Short mmCIF file of C-alpha atoms in Angstrom, two decimals:
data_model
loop_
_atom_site.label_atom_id
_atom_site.label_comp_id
_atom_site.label_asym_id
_atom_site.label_seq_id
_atom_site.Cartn_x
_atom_site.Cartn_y
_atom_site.Cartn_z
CA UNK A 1 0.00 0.00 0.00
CA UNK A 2 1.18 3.66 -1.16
CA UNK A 3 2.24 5.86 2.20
CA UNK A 4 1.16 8.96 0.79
CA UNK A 5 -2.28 6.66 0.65
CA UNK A 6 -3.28 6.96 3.99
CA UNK A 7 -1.10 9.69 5.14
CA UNK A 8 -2.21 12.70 3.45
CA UNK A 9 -6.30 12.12 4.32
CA UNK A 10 -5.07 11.32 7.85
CA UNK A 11 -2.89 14.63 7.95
CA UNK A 12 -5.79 16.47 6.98
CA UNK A 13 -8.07 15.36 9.39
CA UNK A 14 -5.17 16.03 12.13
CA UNK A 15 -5.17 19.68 10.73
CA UNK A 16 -9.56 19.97 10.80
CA UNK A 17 -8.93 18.81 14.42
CA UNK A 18 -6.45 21.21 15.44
CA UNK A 19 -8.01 23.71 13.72
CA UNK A 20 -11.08 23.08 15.88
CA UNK A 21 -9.85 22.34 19.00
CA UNK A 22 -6.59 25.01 18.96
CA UNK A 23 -8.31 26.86 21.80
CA UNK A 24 -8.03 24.04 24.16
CA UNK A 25 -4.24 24.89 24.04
CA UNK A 26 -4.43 29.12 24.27
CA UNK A 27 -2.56 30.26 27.21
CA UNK A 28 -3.81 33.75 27.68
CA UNK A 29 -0.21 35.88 29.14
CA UNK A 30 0.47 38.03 26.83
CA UNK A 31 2.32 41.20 27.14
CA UNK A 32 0.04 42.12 23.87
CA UNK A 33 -4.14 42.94 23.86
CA UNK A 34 -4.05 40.12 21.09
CA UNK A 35 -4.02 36.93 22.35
CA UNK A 36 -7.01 34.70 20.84
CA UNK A 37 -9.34 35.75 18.25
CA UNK A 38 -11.57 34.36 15.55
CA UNK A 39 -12.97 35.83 12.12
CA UNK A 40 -14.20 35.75 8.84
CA UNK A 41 -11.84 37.30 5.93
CA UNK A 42 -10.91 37.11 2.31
CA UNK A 43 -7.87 35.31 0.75
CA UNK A 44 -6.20 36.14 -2.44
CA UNK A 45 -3.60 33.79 -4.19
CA UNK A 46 -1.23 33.91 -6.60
CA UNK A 47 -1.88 30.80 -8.49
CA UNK A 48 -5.40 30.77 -7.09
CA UNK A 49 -9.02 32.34 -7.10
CA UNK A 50 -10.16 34.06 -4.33
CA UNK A 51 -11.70 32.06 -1.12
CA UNK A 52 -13.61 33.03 1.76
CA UNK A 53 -11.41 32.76 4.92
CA UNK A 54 -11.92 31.54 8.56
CA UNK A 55 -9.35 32.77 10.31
CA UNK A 56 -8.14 32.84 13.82
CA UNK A 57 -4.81 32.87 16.34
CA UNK A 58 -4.50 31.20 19.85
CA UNK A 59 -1.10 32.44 21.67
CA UNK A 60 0.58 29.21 23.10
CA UNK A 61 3.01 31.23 25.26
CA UNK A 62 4.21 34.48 26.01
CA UNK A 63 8.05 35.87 26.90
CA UNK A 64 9.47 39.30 26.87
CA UNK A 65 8.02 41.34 24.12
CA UNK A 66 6.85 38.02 22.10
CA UNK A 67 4.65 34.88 22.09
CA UNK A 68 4.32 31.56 20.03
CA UNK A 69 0.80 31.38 18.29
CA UNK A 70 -0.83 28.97 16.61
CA UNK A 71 -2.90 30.19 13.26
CA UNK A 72 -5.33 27.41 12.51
CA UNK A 73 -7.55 29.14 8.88
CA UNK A 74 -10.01 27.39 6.93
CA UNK A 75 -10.10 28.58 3.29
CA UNK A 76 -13.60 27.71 1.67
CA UNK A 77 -13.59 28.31 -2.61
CA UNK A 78 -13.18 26.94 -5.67
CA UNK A 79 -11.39 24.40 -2.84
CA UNK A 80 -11.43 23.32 0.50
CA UNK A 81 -8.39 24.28 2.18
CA UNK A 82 -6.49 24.56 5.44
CA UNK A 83 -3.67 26.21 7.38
CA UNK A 84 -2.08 25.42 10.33
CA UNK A 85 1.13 27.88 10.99
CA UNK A 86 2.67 28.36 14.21
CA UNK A 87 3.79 31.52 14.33
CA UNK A 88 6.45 33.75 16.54
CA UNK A 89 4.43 37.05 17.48
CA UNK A 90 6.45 40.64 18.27
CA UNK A 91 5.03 43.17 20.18
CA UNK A 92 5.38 46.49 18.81
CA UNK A 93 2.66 47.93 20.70
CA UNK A 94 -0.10 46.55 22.93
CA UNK A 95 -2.87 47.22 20.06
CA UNK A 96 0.10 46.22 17.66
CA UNK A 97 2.17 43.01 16.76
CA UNK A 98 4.19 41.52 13.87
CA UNK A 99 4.41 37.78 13.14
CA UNK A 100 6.13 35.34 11.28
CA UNK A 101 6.44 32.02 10.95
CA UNK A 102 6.07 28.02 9.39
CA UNK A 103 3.78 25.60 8.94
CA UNK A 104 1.47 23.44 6.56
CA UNK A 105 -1.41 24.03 4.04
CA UNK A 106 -3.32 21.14 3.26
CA UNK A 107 -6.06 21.26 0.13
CA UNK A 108 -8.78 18.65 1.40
CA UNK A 109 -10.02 18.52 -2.34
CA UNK A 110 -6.70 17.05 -4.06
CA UNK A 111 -5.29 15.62 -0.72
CA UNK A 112 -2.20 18.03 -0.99
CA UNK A 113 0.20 18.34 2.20
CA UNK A 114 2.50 21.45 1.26
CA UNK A 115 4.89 23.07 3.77
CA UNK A 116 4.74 26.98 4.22
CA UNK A 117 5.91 30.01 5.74
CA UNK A 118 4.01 32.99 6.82
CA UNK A 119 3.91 36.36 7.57
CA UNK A 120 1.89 39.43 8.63
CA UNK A 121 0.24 42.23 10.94
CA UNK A 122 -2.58 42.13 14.27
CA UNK A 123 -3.98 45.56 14.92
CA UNK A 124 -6.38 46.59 17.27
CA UNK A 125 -9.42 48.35 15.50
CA UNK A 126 -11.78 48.64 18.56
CA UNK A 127 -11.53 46.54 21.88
CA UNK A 128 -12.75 43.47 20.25
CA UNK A 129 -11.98 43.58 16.67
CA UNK A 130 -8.33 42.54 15.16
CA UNK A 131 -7.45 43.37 11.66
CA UNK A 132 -5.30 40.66 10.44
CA UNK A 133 -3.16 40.65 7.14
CA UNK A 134 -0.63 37.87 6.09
CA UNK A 135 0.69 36.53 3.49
CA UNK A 136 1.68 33.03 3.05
CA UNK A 137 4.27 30.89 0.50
CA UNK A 138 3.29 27.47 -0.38
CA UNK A 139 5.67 24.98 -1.34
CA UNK A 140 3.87 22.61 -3.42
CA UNK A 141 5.72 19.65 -5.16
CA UNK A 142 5.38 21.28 -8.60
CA UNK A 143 5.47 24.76 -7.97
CA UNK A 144 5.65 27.59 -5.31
CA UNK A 145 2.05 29.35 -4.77
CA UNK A 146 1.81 32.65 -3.11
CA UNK A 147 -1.87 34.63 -0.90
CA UNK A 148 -2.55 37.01 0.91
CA UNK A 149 -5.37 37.36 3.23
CA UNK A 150 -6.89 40.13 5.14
CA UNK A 151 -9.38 39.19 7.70
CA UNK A 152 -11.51 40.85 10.48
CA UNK A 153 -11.51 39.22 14.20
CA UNK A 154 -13.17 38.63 17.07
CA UNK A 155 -10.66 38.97 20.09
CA UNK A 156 -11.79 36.59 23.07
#
């Protein structure tokens, strides 16, 4: 039996899960405002058409001017998609942060399992809403895709 057989639908429903149950693991100490949030956005890609985006971020720790997030999105288009990036967050300011990090994208459609690497802003637009924009590179096997996305968020 192929590996890649079982593996990638198995890797994909690891990523649904996480994606789900990410909050479960939020440790709320940040030296930021931003900690956890969840939204609705838009995604924009390179190589692809634009998707409606469920985004969100749960910090997993926090240190001196910085935490580790995780960045759990679920891109709903032309595909079904996921990303699961963990991310290293900088405070510039409490309503403020820059992030960047690694992870995977996963397209539940053609059971791809890409590595990626990702990048963006968090800033305060009220008390409770985040504006989030990233952009992300996708290393698929036959080519290199790039998106951004720009979402709106619900900090809890």
């Amino acid at each position: 039996m192929n590996f890649f057989a079982w593996f990638k639908p198995l890797t994909g429903t690891l990523i649904g899960v996480l994606a789900i149950t990410a909050p479960a693991f939020a440790f709320p100490f940040s030296q930021s405002e931003i900690e956890n949030y969840v939204g609705l956005g838009i995604r924009a890609g390179l190589n692809d058409d634009a998707a409606a985006l469920l985004d969100s971020k749960f910090e997993l720790t926090s240190f001196n001017q910085g935490s580790v997030s995780i960045r759990p999105a679920i891109l709903i288009g032309n595909d079904f998609e996921g990303r699961i990036p963990v991310s290293f967050d900088h405070v510039l300011a409490e309503e403020f942060l820059i992030f960047g990090g690694g992870g995977f994208a996963y397209n539940f459609d053609e059971s791809d399992f890409d590595p990626m690497l990702t990048g963006g802003v968090d800033m305060a637009l009220s008390e409770r809403l985040i504006l989030n924009v990233e952009g992300n590179l996708i290393f698929k096997s036959d080519d290199t895709d790039a998106e951004v996305a720009a979402s709106i968020n619900w900090l809890f």
